[in-house]
């Protein structure tokens, strides 16, 4: 874990940034070799938050993995479950009912807005702008409240289930969510006014952390990180899942060279696009079931468990043994707020996954730290960590 | 049939060992000795265009032999499709060529696979533990590693 100290050729200095530093967004340590104020080398040191989620999954039923997945990228808790549930459903060869698909999209896109707001607030805060954080958290709080309405949880809703969602949307959710997304563009203007034309903000971000399109692909960048450099790719549009093809939305692309400012613009636009998707989903929300009608996958309704012996047995078996997908291996990726989030699941035909490999976008992006930071000033490193939008729980898994 | 199957069978007739289709995913099992050449060919051939390595996963198939699987997941932005390659490695000495020279992103993925599963990537510029402390003993994602500590 600890990087080996480089041989000192001339007067360079080693500086520890982190593991406990406000700008590292969690417990990330970057060992920086400095020549004066210029970075000669930056070596990220991870693992402080490693909980072994991939290993923990191997001893749990598929449903028991769901709360663990919340804790990957905890700023977008439910999106992780989106990917995991879709992967298990792919293993099982099922498709969830349309209503559940729409509900999932609504929650996922609201979460994307919340995640981007958090990124914006902390990123701006790191670079000296305090206000966006407070404005942003005003809206993020509303999204948290909406999550709480559907699931009782704010950060970790654990609301999605294999085969659907845990419960239908509560009464009053649709009008409140609609009011939020209708109002959001007005609120969004506050952030935009504070930063987009702000000369200090531009001084800190324009031309910093430039990645070309080819470099992005080489480093495995995805999501807004790649789109900031003009990679026209979004899994929601290009490999649609969960009815994303029903919605009309744009994929914002970086208009400039792929620098920190360009990625800022992309994420800002994405928030508006997400609000657009949520609005469409709420307005077109179909009626019907919220989970698949298959006793081997979905739990029976509670009143049946209390009155019907077959339903009770079914409930017991599903809790004890869990869903049992056939033997096989699948990979399912989704467009998480931070990029491509993928789940590679190996099933041996039992009720527990043989192997779960999680492709975490934050982990992949961090690989390019040295490339981005080399030759830049130390102060730019703070902007670079901010633009990467990493969550250390996602990096370390 | 996946478009890469024919391509690989033509270019690397000796090295394509098996093709598995499951739930719309295509996995091609290839000879580990040829992995670097195969990935380079898939990346550089314009009709393939697999310029993006999504992830590398290591799988322990214990007690099967060959025991370990190293899985490469590729994506083509031009054709919007995925391809999974798998190499099987013996349990005694799981060694495979590093592909960092083909995809820079492989750096962290390979270090993670080494750290947690003990796969050795020959030619990796900095093959050290990444998530666990350097003095950690054992490879926790292997099946013999207990779920709970002593």
Short mmCIF file of C-alpha atoms in Angstrom, two decimals:
data_model
loop_
_atom_site.label_atom_id
_atom_site.label_comp_id
_atom_site.label_asym_id
_atom_site.label_seq_id
_atom_site.Cartn_x
_atom_site.Cartn_y
_atom_site.Cartn_z
CA UNK A 1 0.00 0.00 0.00
CA UNK A 2 2.70 2.49 0.98
CA UNK A 3 4.48 3.68 -2.15
CA UNK A 4 8.22 3.15 -2.14
CA UNK A 5 10.02 6.43 -1.73
CA UNK A 6 11.63 7.49 -4.96
CA UNK A 7 15.36 7.97 -5.13
CA UNK A 8 16.16 11.60 -4.69
CA UNK A 9 18.16 12.84 -7.61
CA UNK A 10 18.13 16.52 -6.82
CA UNK A 11 16.37 18.82 -4.43
CA UNK A 12 12.87 17.46 -4.49
CA UNK A 13 10.59 17.35 -1.53
CA UNK A 14 8.07 14.71 -0.57
CA UNK A 15 4.74 15.88 0.69
CA UNK A 16 1.89 13.85 2.05
CA UNK A 17 -1.51 15.07 0.95
CA UNK A 18 -3.99 13.18 3.06
CA UNK A 19 -5.00 10.58 4.12
CA UNK A 20 -7.01 12.93 6.25
CA UNK A 21 -7.38 16.17 4.39
CA UNK A 22 -10.57 18.01 3.46
CA UNK A 23 -9.69 18.17 -0.21
CA UNK A 24 -9.05 14.46 -0.65
CA UNK A 25 -12.76 13.72 -0.29
CA UNK A 26 -12.29 10.87 2.12
CA UNK A 27 -9.28 8.90 3.15
CA UNK A 28 -7.07 9.20 0.12
CA UNK A 29 -3.38 9.75 0.49
CA UNK A 30 -1.40 11.23 -2.35
CA UNK A 31 2.33 11.18 -1.95
CA UNK A 32 3.60 14.09 -3.97
CA UNK A 33 7.15 14.66 -5.05
CA UNK A 34 7.71 18.37 -5.46
CA UNK A 35 10.30 20.48 -7.17
CA UNK A 36 9.56 23.79 -5.53
CA UNK A 37 5.86 24.08 -6.16
CA UNK A 38 5.81 21.92 -9.26
CA UNK A 39 4.70 18.31 -9.02
CA UNK A 40 7.32 15.88 -10.28
CA UNK A 41 5.31 12.80 -9.41
CA UNK A 42 2.06 12.05 -7.67
CA UNK A 43 1.46 8.63 -6.21
CA UNK A 44 -2.03 7.88 -4.96
CA UNK A 45 -2.17 5.49 -2.03
CA UNK A 46 -5.52 3.81 -1.56
CA UNK A 47 -7.11 1.18 0.58
CA UNK A 48 -7.88 3.05 3.77
CA UNK A 49 -11.56 2.31 3.30
CA UNK A 50 -11.27 -1.22 1.94
CA UNK A 51 -14.02 -3.34 3.46
CA UNK A 52 -13.80 -6.31 1.16
CA UNK A 53 -17.30 -5.97 -0.22
CA UNK A 54 -16.53 -8.35 -3.09
CA UNK A 55 -15.53 -11.04 -0.60
CA UNK A 56 -18.45 -10.32 1.71
CA UNK A 57 -20.88 -10.89 -1.17
CA UNK A 58 -19.65 -14.44 -1.65
CA UNK A 59 -21.14 -15.54 1.63
CA UNK A 60 -24.49 -13.82 1.27
CA UNK A 61 -27.64 -14.41 -0.69
CA UNK A 62 -28.11 -12.08 -3.62
CA UNK A 63 -30.61 -10.00 -1.72
CA UNK A 64 -28.31 -9.66 1.25
CA UNK A 65 -25.75 -8.00 -1.03
CA UNK A 66 -28.05 -5.05 -1.65
CA UNK A 67 -27.24 -3.09 1.53
CA UNK A 68 -23.53 -3.63 0.86
CA UNK A 69 -23.83 -2.12 -2.60
CA UNK A 70 -25.33 1.05 -1.13
CA UNK A 71 -22.04 1.57 0.60
CA UNK A 72 -19.90 1.66 -2.51
CA UNK A 73 -20.50 5.12 -3.88
CA UNK A 74 -22.48 6.38 -0.93
CA UNK A 75 -23.25 9.71 -2.55
CA UNK A 76 -25.33 7.84 -5.09
CA UNK A 77 -26.28 4.87 -2.95
CA UNK A 78 -29.18 3.54 -4.91
CA UNK A 79 -27.47 3.72 -8.28
CA UNK A 80 -25.08 0.97 -7.21
CA UNK A 81 -28.04 -1.27 -6.51
CA UNK A 82 -29.44 -0.40 -9.89
CA UNK A 83 -26.42 -2.01 -11.51
CA UNK A 84 -26.31 -4.95 -9.14
CA UNK A 85 -30.01 -5.78 -9.49
CA UNK A 86 -29.82 -5.48 -13.27
CA UNK A 87 -26.84 -7.84 -13.31
CA UNK A 88 -28.65 -10.46 -11.21
CA UNK A 89 -31.76 -10.03 -13.34
CA UNK A 90 -29.63 -10.61 -16.40
CA UNK A 91 -28.34 -13.81 -14.80
CA UNK A 92 -31.90 -14.86 -14.08
CA UNK A 93 -33.03 -13.85 -17.55
CA UNK A 94 -35.92 -11.71 -16.36
CA UNK A 95 -37.12 -8.20 -17.04
CA UNK A 96 -38.86 -6.19 -14.35
CA UNK A 97 -42.30 -4.62 -14.99
CA UNK A 98 -42.44 -1.27 -16.73
CA UNK A 99 -43.59 0.58 -13.63
CA UNK A 100 -40.63 -0.68 -11.63
CA UNK A 101 -38.29 0.31 -14.45
CA UNK A 102 -39.66 3.84 -14.41
CA UNK A 103 -39.47 4.08 -10.63
CA UNK A 104 -35.85 2.96 -10.78
CA UNK A 105 -35.08 5.60 -13.39
CA UNK A 106 -36.72 8.28 -11.24
CA UNK A 107 -34.69 7.34 -8.16
CA UNK A 108 -31.48 6.91 -10.13
CA UNK A 109 -31.75 10.26 -11.86
CA UNK A 110 -32.66 12.09 -8.66
CA UNK A 111 -29.61 10.47 -7.11
CA UNK A 112 -27.50 11.61 -10.03
CA UNK A 113 -28.56 15.19 -9.37
CA UNK A 114 -27.75 14.79 -5.67
CA UNK A 115 -24.37 13.27 -6.47
CA UNK A 116 -23.49 16.04 -8.92
CA UNK A 117 -24.60 18.67 -6.42
CA UNK A 118 -22.31 17.18 -3.82
CA UNK A 119 -19.47 17.11 -6.31
CA UNK A 120 -20.14 20.73 -7.25
CA UNK A 121 -20.30 21.92 -3.66
CA UNK A 122 -17.15 20.18 -2.49
CA UNK A 123 -15.20 20.87 -5.67
CA UNK A 124 -16.01 24.57 -5.50
CA UNK A 125 -15.32 24.61 -1.79
CA UNK A 126 -11.87 23.08 -2.35
CA UNK A 127 -11.08 25.88 -4.75
CA UNK A 128 -12.22 28.59 -2.40
CA UNK A 129 -15.86 29.18 -3.30
CA UNK A 130 -17.91 28.51 -0.21
CA UNK A 131 -21.37 29.52 -1.39
CA UNK A 132 -22.22 26.81 -3.97
CA UNK A 133 -22.02 24.22 -1.21
CA UNK A 134 -24.82 25.88 0.73
CA UNK A 135 -27.00 26.48 -2.30
CA UNK A 136 -26.41 22.95 -3.50
CA UNK A 137 -27.24 21.34 -0.21
CA UNK A 138 -30.56 23.11 -0.18
CA UNK A 139 -31.60 21.02 -3.21
CA UNK A 140 -29.74 17.90 -2.13
CA UNK A 141 -31.71 17.93 1.09
CA UNK A 142 -34.95 17.83 -0.92
CA UNK A 143 -33.71 14.80 -2.84
CA UNK A 144 -32.77 13.13 0.42
CA UNK A 145 -36.28 13.79 1.66
CA UNK A 146 -37.72 12.21 -1.47
CA UNK A 147 -35.51 9.14 -0.93
CA UNK A 148 -36.68 9.00 2.64
CA UNK A 149 -40.28 9.09 1.49
CA UNK A 150 -39.92 5.99 -0.67
CA UNK A 151 -37.60 3.93 1.49
CA UNK A 152 -37.11 5.43 4.92
CA UNK A 153 -33.40 5.82 4.21
CA UNK A 154 -31.65 8.95 3.05
CA UNK A 155 -28.12 7.95 2.10
CA UNK A 156 -28.72 4.21 1.90
CA UNK A 157 -32.24 3.64 0.64
CA UNK A 158 -31.75 -0.08 -0.22
CA UNK A 159 -34.97 0.31 -2.12
CA UNK A 160 -34.35 -1.75 -5.24
CA UNK A 161 -34.92 -5.48 -5.18
CA UNK A 162 -34.00 -8.22 -7.55
CA UNK A 163 -37.07 -8.30 -9.74
CA UNK A 164 -38.35 -4.82 -9.00
CA UNK A 165 -38.49 -2.41 -6.10
CA UNK A 166 -39.36 -2.98 -2.45
CA UNK A 167 -42.63 -1.07 -2.38
CA UNK A 168 -44.69 1.18 -4.57
CA UNK A 169 -44.17 4.93 -4.47
CA UNK A 170 -45.92 6.39 -1.44
CA UNK A 171 -48.82 8.74 -1.73
CA UNK A 172 -47.74 12.27 -2.39
CA UNK A 173 -44.38 11.33 -3.87
CA UNK A 174 -45.23 12.09 -7.49
CA UNK A 175 -46.49 15.65 -6.91
CA UNK A 176 -43.56 16.45 -4.63
CA UNK A 177 -40.99 15.07 -7.01
CA UNK A 178 -42.66 16.88 -9.90
CA UNK A 179 -42.59 20.15 -7.99
CA UNK A 180 -38.91 19.59 -7.30
CA UNK A 181 -37.87 18.91 -10.88
CA UNK A 182 -39.98 21.78 -12.21
CA UNK A 183 -38.35 24.14 -9.78
CA UNK A 184 -34.85 22.73 -10.15
CA UNK A 185 -33.72 24.68 -13.26
CA UNK A 186 -34.41 27.95 -11.42
CA UNK A 187 -32.38 26.78 -8.45
CA UNK A 188 -29.68 25.52 -10.77
CA UNK A 189 -29.23 29.08 -12.07
CA UNK A 190 -27.90 30.02 -8.64
CA UNK A 191 -24.94 27.68 -9.02
CA UNK A 192 -24.44 28.73 -12.60
CA UNK A 193 -24.36 32.43 -11.71
CA UNK A 194 -21.89 31.82 -8.94
CA UNK A 195 -19.32 29.89 -10.93
CA UNK A 196 -19.62 29.67 -14.70
CA UNK A 197 -18.36 33.16 -15.48
CA UNK A 198 -16.51 33.63 -12.22
CA UNK A 199 -12.97 34.77 -13.12
CA UNK A 200 -11.35 33.12 -10.10
CA UNK A 201 -13.13 29.85 -10.81
CA UNK A 202 -12.01 30.00 -14.44
CA UNK A 203 -8.42 30.81 -13.47
CA UNK A 204 -8.33 27.70 -11.33
CA UNK A 205 -9.99 25.34 -13.77
CA UNK A 206 -9.40 26.35 -17.39
CA UNK A 207 -6.52 24.47 -18.97
CA UNK A 208 -5.93 22.33 -15.88
CA UNK A 209 -6.03 18.55 -16.08
CA UNK A 210 -6.34 18.30 -19.83
CA UNK A 211 -7.08 14.86 -21.27
CA UNK A 212 -7.52 14.20 -24.97
CA UNK A 213 -10.20 11.89 -26.28
CA UNK A 214 -7.68 9.12 -26.96
CA UNK A 215 -6.09 9.43 -23.54
CA UNK A 216 -9.51 9.15 -21.93
CA UNK A 217 -10.17 5.85 -23.66
CA UNK A 218 -6.67 4.59 -22.88
CA UNK A 219 -7.19 5.34 -19.20
CA UNK A 220 -10.63 3.77 -19.21
CA UNK A 221 -12.46 6.96 -18.38
CA UNK A 222 -16.19 6.96 -18.73
CA UNK A 223 -19.18 9.10 -17.84
CA UNK A 224 -18.78 12.85 -17.43
CA UNK A 225 -15.00 12.50 -17.17
CA UNK A 226 -14.80 11.18 -20.73
CA UNK A 227 -17.61 13.36 -22.06
CA UNK A 228 -15.71 16.42 -20.86
CA UNK A 229 -13.09 15.50 -23.45
CA UNK A 230 -15.67 14.94 -26.15
CA UNK A 231 -16.16 11.17 -25.97
CA UNK A 232 -19.74 10.93 -27.17
CA UNK A 233 -20.77 7.95 -25.10
CA UNK A 234 -23.50 7.40 -22.58
CA UNK A 235 -24.69 3.91 -21.66
CA UNK A 236 -28.19 5.22 -21.09
CA UNK A 237 -28.43 6.08 -24.76
CA UNK A 238 -26.01 3.64 -26.39
CA UNK A 239 -26.84 0.44 -24.52
CA UNK A 240 -30.14 1.39 -22.92
CA UNK A 241 -31.41 -0.48 -19.89
CA UNK A 242 -34.50 -0.04 -17.75
CA UNK A 243 -36.50 1.83 -20.42
CA UNK A 244 -34.08 4.71 -20.89
CA UNK A 245 -34.96 4.56 -24.58
CA UNK A 246 -38.41 5.94 -23.68
CA UNK A 247 -37.01 9.27 -22.56
CA UNK A 248 -35.83 12.21 -24.50
CA UNK A 249 -32.59 13.68 -23.18
CA UNK A 250 -29.35 15.13 -24.47
CA UNK A 251 -25.83 13.97 -23.73
CA UNK A 252 -23.86 17.10 -22.88
CA UNK A 253 -20.36 17.05 -24.29
CA UNK A 254 -17.32 19.13 -23.41
CA UNK A 255 -17.06 21.96 -25.86
CA UNK A 256 -13.47 22.76 -25.00
CA UNK A 257 -10.34 20.71 -24.63
CA UNK A 258 -11.01 18.22 -21.84
CA UNK A 259 -9.98 20.33 -18.86
CA UNK A 260 -11.45 20.74 -15.39
CA UNK A 261 -13.69 23.55 -16.55
CA UNK A 262 -15.03 21.48 -19.42
CA UNK A 263 -15.98 18.65 -17.06
CA UNK A 264 -17.61 21.21 -14.81
CA UNK A 265 -19.80 22.38 -17.68
CA UNK A 266 -20.72 18.81 -18.61
CA UNK A 267 -21.80 17.88 -15.09
CA UNK A 268 -23.76 21.10 -14.73
CA UNK A 269 -25.72 20.34 -17.90
CA UNK A 270 -26.21 16.72 -16.84
CA UNK A 271 -28.10 17.86 -13.77
CA UNK A 272 -30.65 19.60 -15.98
CA UNK A 273 -30.92 16.60 -18.28
CA UNK A 274 -31.53 14.33 -15.30
CA UNK A 275 -34.28 16.62 -14.09
CA UNK A 276 -35.78 16.37 -17.59
CA UNK A 277 -35.72 12.57 -17.44
CA UNK A 278 -37.31 12.49 -13.98
CA UNK A 279 -40.04 14.80 -15.15
CA UNK A 280 -40.84 12.64 -18.18
CA UNK A 281 -40.79 9.47 -16.09
CA UNK A 282 -43.12 10.96 -13.52
CA UNK A 283 -45.52 12.20 -16.15
CA UNK A 284 -45.54 8.93 -18.11
CA UNK A 285 -45.36 6.64 -15.06
CA UNK A 286 -47.23 3.48 -16.11
CA UNK A 287 -49.57 1.58 -13.84
CA UNK A 288 -49.00 -2.03 -12.90
CA UNK A 289 -46.81 -4.29 -10.80
CA UNK A 290 -43.66 -3.11 -9.12
CA UNK A 291 -41.96 -6.50 -9.08
CA UNK A 292 -41.93 -9.59 -11.24
CA UNK A 293 -44.71 -12.04 -10.60
CA UNK A 294 -42.50 -15.05 -9.95
CA UNK A 295 -42.50 -16.79 -6.55
CA UNK A 296 -38.87 -17.85 -7.05
CA UNK A 297 -37.75 -14.23 -7.18
CA UNK A 298 -40.22 -11.89 -5.46
CA UNK A 299 -41.41 -12.16 -1.90
CA UNK A 300 -45.16 -12.78 -1.56
CA UNK A 301 -47.29 -9.92 -0.16
CA UNK A 302 -47.22 -9.72 3.63
CA UNK A 303 -50.95 -10.36 4.14
CA UNK A 304 -50.59 -13.61 2.17
CA UNK A 305 -47.65 -14.72 4.30
CA UNK A 306 -49.87 -14.43 7.37
CA UNK A 307 -52.86 -16.25 5.90
CA UNK A 308 -51.59 -18.71 3.30
CA UNK A 309 -49.27 -21.63 4.11
CA UNK A 310 -47.85 -21.82 0.57
CA UNK A 311 -46.94 -18.15 0.67
CA UNK A 312 -45.32 -18.61 4.08
CA UNK A 313 -43.18 -21.49 2.81
CA UNK A 314 -42.29 -19.46 -0.24
CA UNK A 315 -41.29 -16.50 1.92
CA UNK A 316 -39.19 -18.73 4.16
CA UNK A 317 -37.40 -20.37 1.23
CA UNK A 318 -36.64 -17.06 -0.43
CA UNK A 319 -35.15 -15.64 2.74
CA UNK A 320 -33.17 -18.77 3.58
CA UNK A 321 -31.97 -19.82 0.15
CA UNK A 322 -32.50 -16.69 -1.86
CA UNK A 323 -32.89 -16.48 -5.59
CA UNK A 324 -30.92 -19.13 -7.45
CA UNK A 325 -29.76 -18.02 -10.88
CA UNK A 326 -28.41 -20.66 -13.27
CA UNK A 327 -24.71 -21.31 -13.67
CA UNK A 328 -23.11 -18.61 -15.78
CA UNK A 329 -21.25 -15.34 -15.94
CA UNK A 330 -22.63 -11.95 -16.87
CA UNK A 331 -21.41 -8.38 -17.01
CA UNK A 332 -23.86 -5.53 -16.66
CA UNK A 333 -22.84 -1.90 -16.75
CA UNK A 334 -24.87 1.18 -16.02
CA UNK A 335 -24.25 4.87 -16.35
CA UNK A 336 -23.65 5.87 -12.75
CA UNK A 337 -23.13 9.55 -11.87
CA UNK A 338 -19.38 8.94 -11.84
CA UNK A 339 -19.18 6.88 -15.00
CA UNK A 340 -19.51 3.27 -16.01
CA UNK A 341 -20.38 1.15 -13.02
CA UNK A 342 -20.18 -2.52 -13.90
CA UNK A 343 -20.97 -5.76 -12.13
CA UNK A 344 -19.38 -8.99 -13.23
CA UNK A 345 -21.14 -11.84 -11.49
CA UNK A 346 -20.11 -15.47 -11.62
CA UNK A 347 -22.87 -17.82 -10.53
CA UNK A 348 -22.34 -21.47 -9.70
CA UNK A 349 -26.07 -22.11 -9.64
CA UNK A 350 -26.43 -21.72 -5.89
CA UNK A 351 -28.17 -19.00 -3.93
CA UNK A 352 -24.93 -17.14 -3.28
CA UNK A 353 -22.74 -15.47 -5.86
CA UNK A 354 -19.49 -17.32 -6.54
CA UNK A 355 -17.72 -14.10 -7.42
CA UNK A 356 -18.82 -10.50 -7.70
CA UNK A 357 -16.43 -8.12 -9.37
CA UNK A 358 -17.38 -4.49 -9.22
CA UNK A 359 -16.05 -2.09 -11.80
CA UNK A 360 -15.97 1.13 -9.83
CA UNK A 361 -15.62 4.32 -11.86
CA UNK A 362 -13.76 6.21 -9.10
CA UNK A 363 -11.10 3.51 -8.89
CA UNK A 364 -10.43 3.65 -12.60
CA UNK A 365 -10.29 7.42 -12.78
CA UNK A 366 -7.77 7.63 -9.97
CA UNK A 367 -5.31 5.68 -12.10
CA UNK A 368 -4.62 8.86 -14.06
CA UNK A 369 -3.64 11.00 -11.05
CA UNK A 370 0.03 11.00 -11.90
CA UNK A 371 -0.58 11.73 -15.56
CA UNK A 372 -2.81 14.69 -14.70
CA UNK A 373 -0.69 16.15 -11.93
CA UNK A 374 2.80 15.83 -13.37
CA UNK A 375 4.27 19.23 -14.16
CA UNK A 376 1.39 21.13 -12.58
CA UNK A 377 1.42 23.21 -9.44
CA UNK A 378 0.55 21.66 -6.11
CA UNK A 379 -2.54 23.86 -5.93
CA UNK A 380 -3.79 22.24 -9.14
CA UNK A 381 -3.78 18.86 -7.46
CA UNK A 382 -6.70 20.00 -5.36
CA UNK A 383 -8.60 20.97 -8.50
CA UNK A 384 -7.72 17.62 -10.05
CA UNK A 385 -8.93 15.53 -7.15
CA UNK A 386 -12.10 17.58 -7.16
CA UNK A 387 -12.76 17.14 -10.86
CA UNK A 388 -12.30 13.38 -10.62
CA UNK A 389 -15.38 13.26 -8.41
CA UNK A 390 -14.11 10.30 -6.44
CA UNK A 391 -15.73 8.70 -3.46
CA UNK A 392 -13.19 6.73 -1.52
CA UNK A 393 -15.69 4.08 -0.51
CA UNK A 394 -16.14 3.46 -4.22
CA UNK A 395 -12.42 3.46 -4.89
CA UNK A 396 -11.53 1.04 -2.12
CA UNK A 397 -14.68 -1.08 -2.30
CA UNK B 1 -22.65 -14.62 -33.49
CA UNK B 2 -20.32 -11.99 -32.11
CA UNK B 3 -18.33 -10.20 -34.78
CA UNK B 4 -15.04 -10.70 -32.93
CA UNK B 5 -15.18 -14.51 -33.02
CA UNK B 6 -14.40 -14.83 -36.70
CA UNK B 7 -11.75 -12.12 -36.48
CA UNK B 8 -9.91 -13.89 -33.68
CA UNK B 9 -10.27 -17.34 -35.22
CA UNK B 10 -8.72 -16.00 -38.39
CA UNK B 11 -5.89 -14.04 -36.77
CA UNK B 12 -5.18 -16.35 -33.85
CA UNK B 13 -6.39 -19.82 -34.91
CA UNK B 14 -4.22 -21.56 -32.33
CA UNK B 15 -5.19 -19.38 -29.41
CA UNK B 16 -8.99 -19.33 -29.40
CA UNK B 17 -9.96 -22.11 -27.03
CA UNK B 18 -13.67 -21.76 -26.44
CA UNK B 19 -16.59 -19.45 -27.10
CA UNK B 20 -19.33 -19.11 -24.50
CA UNK B 21 -22.61 -17.32 -25.15
CA UNK B 22 -24.76 -16.59 -22.13
CA UNK B 23 -27.60 -14.09 -21.77
CA UNK B 24 -26.30 -12.05 -24.68
CA UNK B 25 -22.75 -11.83 -23.36
CA UNK B 26 -20.01 -13.37 -25.46
CA UNK B 27 -16.97 -14.71 -23.67
CA UNK B 28 -14.04 -15.95 -25.69
CA UNK B 29 -11.57 -18.11 -23.81
CA UNK B 30 -8.12 -17.50 -25.22
CA UNK B 31 -4.59 -18.70 -24.65
CA UNK B 32 -3.02 -16.64 -21.84
CA UNK B 33 0.28 -16.55 -23.70
CA UNK B 34 -1.31 -14.58 -26.52
CA UNK B 35 -3.35 -12.12 -24.47
CA UNK B 36 -1.19 -9.09 -25.18
CA UNK B 37 -1.15 -9.72 -28.91
CA UNK B 38 -4.89 -10.36 -28.97
CA UNK B 39 -5.77 -7.20 -27.06
CA UNK B 40 -3.46 -5.16 -29.27
CA UNK B 41 -5.09 -6.59 -32.39
CA UNK B 42 -8.60 -5.94 -31.08
CA UNK B 43 -7.65 -2.40 -30.19
CA UNK B 44 -5.89 -1.50 -33.44
CA UNK B 45 -8.01 -3.24 -36.09
CA UNK B 46 -10.47 -0.62 -37.36
CA UNK B 47 -13.21 -3.22 -37.90
CA UNK B 48 -12.97 -4.16 -34.19
CA UNK B 49 -12.29 -0.83 -32.47
CA UNK B 50 -12.05 -2.15 -28.92
CA UNK B 51 -10.20 0.90 -27.66
CA UNK B 52 -11.58 0.80 -24.15
CA UNK B 53 -10.76 -1.77 -21.49
CA UNK B 54 -13.63 -1.69 -19.07
CA UNK B 55 -12.14 -3.88 -16.38
CA UNK B 56 -9.98 -6.85 -15.52
CA UNK B 57 -11.48 -9.34 -13.09
CA UNK B 58 -9.77 -12.30 -11.49
CA UNK B 59 -11.92 -15.31 -10.64
CA UNK B 60 -11.05 -18.31 -8.49
CA UNK B 61 -12.73 -21.47 -9.81
CA UNK B 62 -11.36 -23.67 -7.03
CA UNK B 63 -11.31 -26.71 -7.02
CA UNK B 64 -11.33 -26.74 -10.83
CA UNK B 65 -8.08 -26.84 -12.72
CA UNK B 66 -6.98 -24.56 -14.35
CA UNK B 67 -8.05 -22.74 -11.24
CA UNK B 68 -7.90 -19.04 -12.01
CA UNK B 69 -9.65 -16.98 -14.62
CA UNK B 70 -8.53 -13.53 -15.69
CA UNK B 71 -11.36 -11.73 -17.43
CA UNK B 72 -10.94 -8.75 -19.74
CA UNK B 73 -14.01 -6.75 -20.58
CA UNK B 74 -13.71 -4.61 -23.70
CA UNK B 75 -15.99 -2.01 -25.20
CA UNK B 76 -16.07 -0.56 -28.68
CA UNK B 77 -17.32 3.00 -28.82
CA UNK B 78 -17.72 2.82 -32.56
CA UNK B 79 -19.87 -0.32 -32.61
CA UNK B 80 -21.35 0.11 -29.13
CA UNK B 81 -20.81 -3.47 -28.12
CA UNK B 82 -18.93 -5.47 -25.54
CA UNK B 83 -16.59 -8.40 -25.67
CA UNK B 84 -15.31 -10.51 -22.80
CA UNK B 85 -12.04 -12.37 -23.06
CA UNK B 86 -11.03 -14.95 -20.53
CA UNK B 87 -7.69 -16.58 -19.83
CA UNK B 88 -7.42 -19.63 -17.61
CA UNK B 89 -4.36 -19.96 -15.42
CA UNK B 90 -3.06 -22.90 -13.37
CA UNK B 91 -3.54 -22.83 -9.61
CA UNK B 92 0.12 -23.45 -8.82
CA UNK B 93 1.63 -20.45 -10.57
CA UNK B 94 -0.91 -18.01 -11.99
CA UNK B 95 1.24 -15.83 -14.21
CA UNK B 96 0.12 -13.83 -17.21
CA UNK B 97 1.55 -11.02 -19.33
CA UNK B 98 0.69 -7.54 -18.18
CA UNK B 99 -1.29 -5.46 -20.66
CA UNK B 100 -0.42 -2.05 -19.22
CA UNK B 101 1.49 -1.33 -22.43
CA UNK B 102 -1.74 -1.83 -24.40
CA UNK B 103 -4.19 -0.09 -22.05
CA UNK B 104 -2.94 2.31 -19.37
CA UNK B 105 -6.05 1.62 -17.34
CA UNK B 106 -4.89 -1.96 -16.78
CA UNK B 107 -2.37 -0.66 -14.23
CA UNK B 108 -4.76 -0.43 -11.29
CA UNK B 109 -6.89 -3.38 -12.36
CA UNK B 110 -3.87 -5.67 -12.50
CA UNK B 111 -2.55 -4.44 -9.20
CA UNK B 112 -5.93 -5.14 -7.65
CA UNK B 113 -6.04 -8.63 -9.13
CA UNK B 114 -2.56 -9.26 -7.79
CA UNK B 115 -3.41 -7.84 -4.39
CA UNK B 116 -6.62 -9.75 -3.81
CA UNK B 117 -6.19 -12.88 -5.90
CA UNK B 118 -2.43 -13.29 -6.25
CA UNK B 119 -2.27 -13.28 -10.03
CA UNK B 120 1.19 -12.22 -11.18
CA UNK B 121 1.25 -9.89 -14.17
CA UNK B 122 4.59 -10.24 -15.90
CA UNK B 123 5.98 -6.93 -17.10
CA UNK B 124 3.79 -4.71 -14.94
CA UNK B 125 5.74 -1.52 -14.12
CA UNK B 126 4.74 -1.43 -10.46
CA UNK B 127 3.18 -4.68 -9.30
CA UNK B 128 2.52 -4.01 -5.63
CA UNK B 129 -0.44 -4.38 -3.33
CA UNK B 130 -2.89 -1.56 -3.89
CA UNK B 131 -5.73 -1.90 -1.39
CA UNK B 132 -4.16 -3.96 1.37
CA UNK B 133 -1.10 -3.12 3.46
CA UNK B 134 2.22 -4.25 2.02
CA UNK B 135 2.86 -6.70 4.86
CA UNK B 136 -0.51 -8.43 4.45
CA UNK B 137 -0.23 -12.21 4.20
CA UNK B 138 -2.39 -14.10 1.74
CA UNK B 139 -4.79 -13.25 -1.05
CA UNK B 140 -8.25 -12.65 0.40
CA UNK B 141 -10.37 -13.30 -2.67
CA UNK B 142 -9.05 -16.85 -2.99
CA UNK B 143 -11.56 -19.39 -1.84
CA UNK B 144 -9.36 -20.84 0.91
CA UNK B 145 -9.12 -17.45 2.59
CA UNK B 146 -11.61 -17.37 5.50
CA UNK B 147 -14.46 -14.88 5.63
CA UNK B 148 -13.80 -14.12 9.26
CA UNK B 149 -10.52 -13.50 11.01
CA UNK B 150 -9.13 -15.84 13.65
#
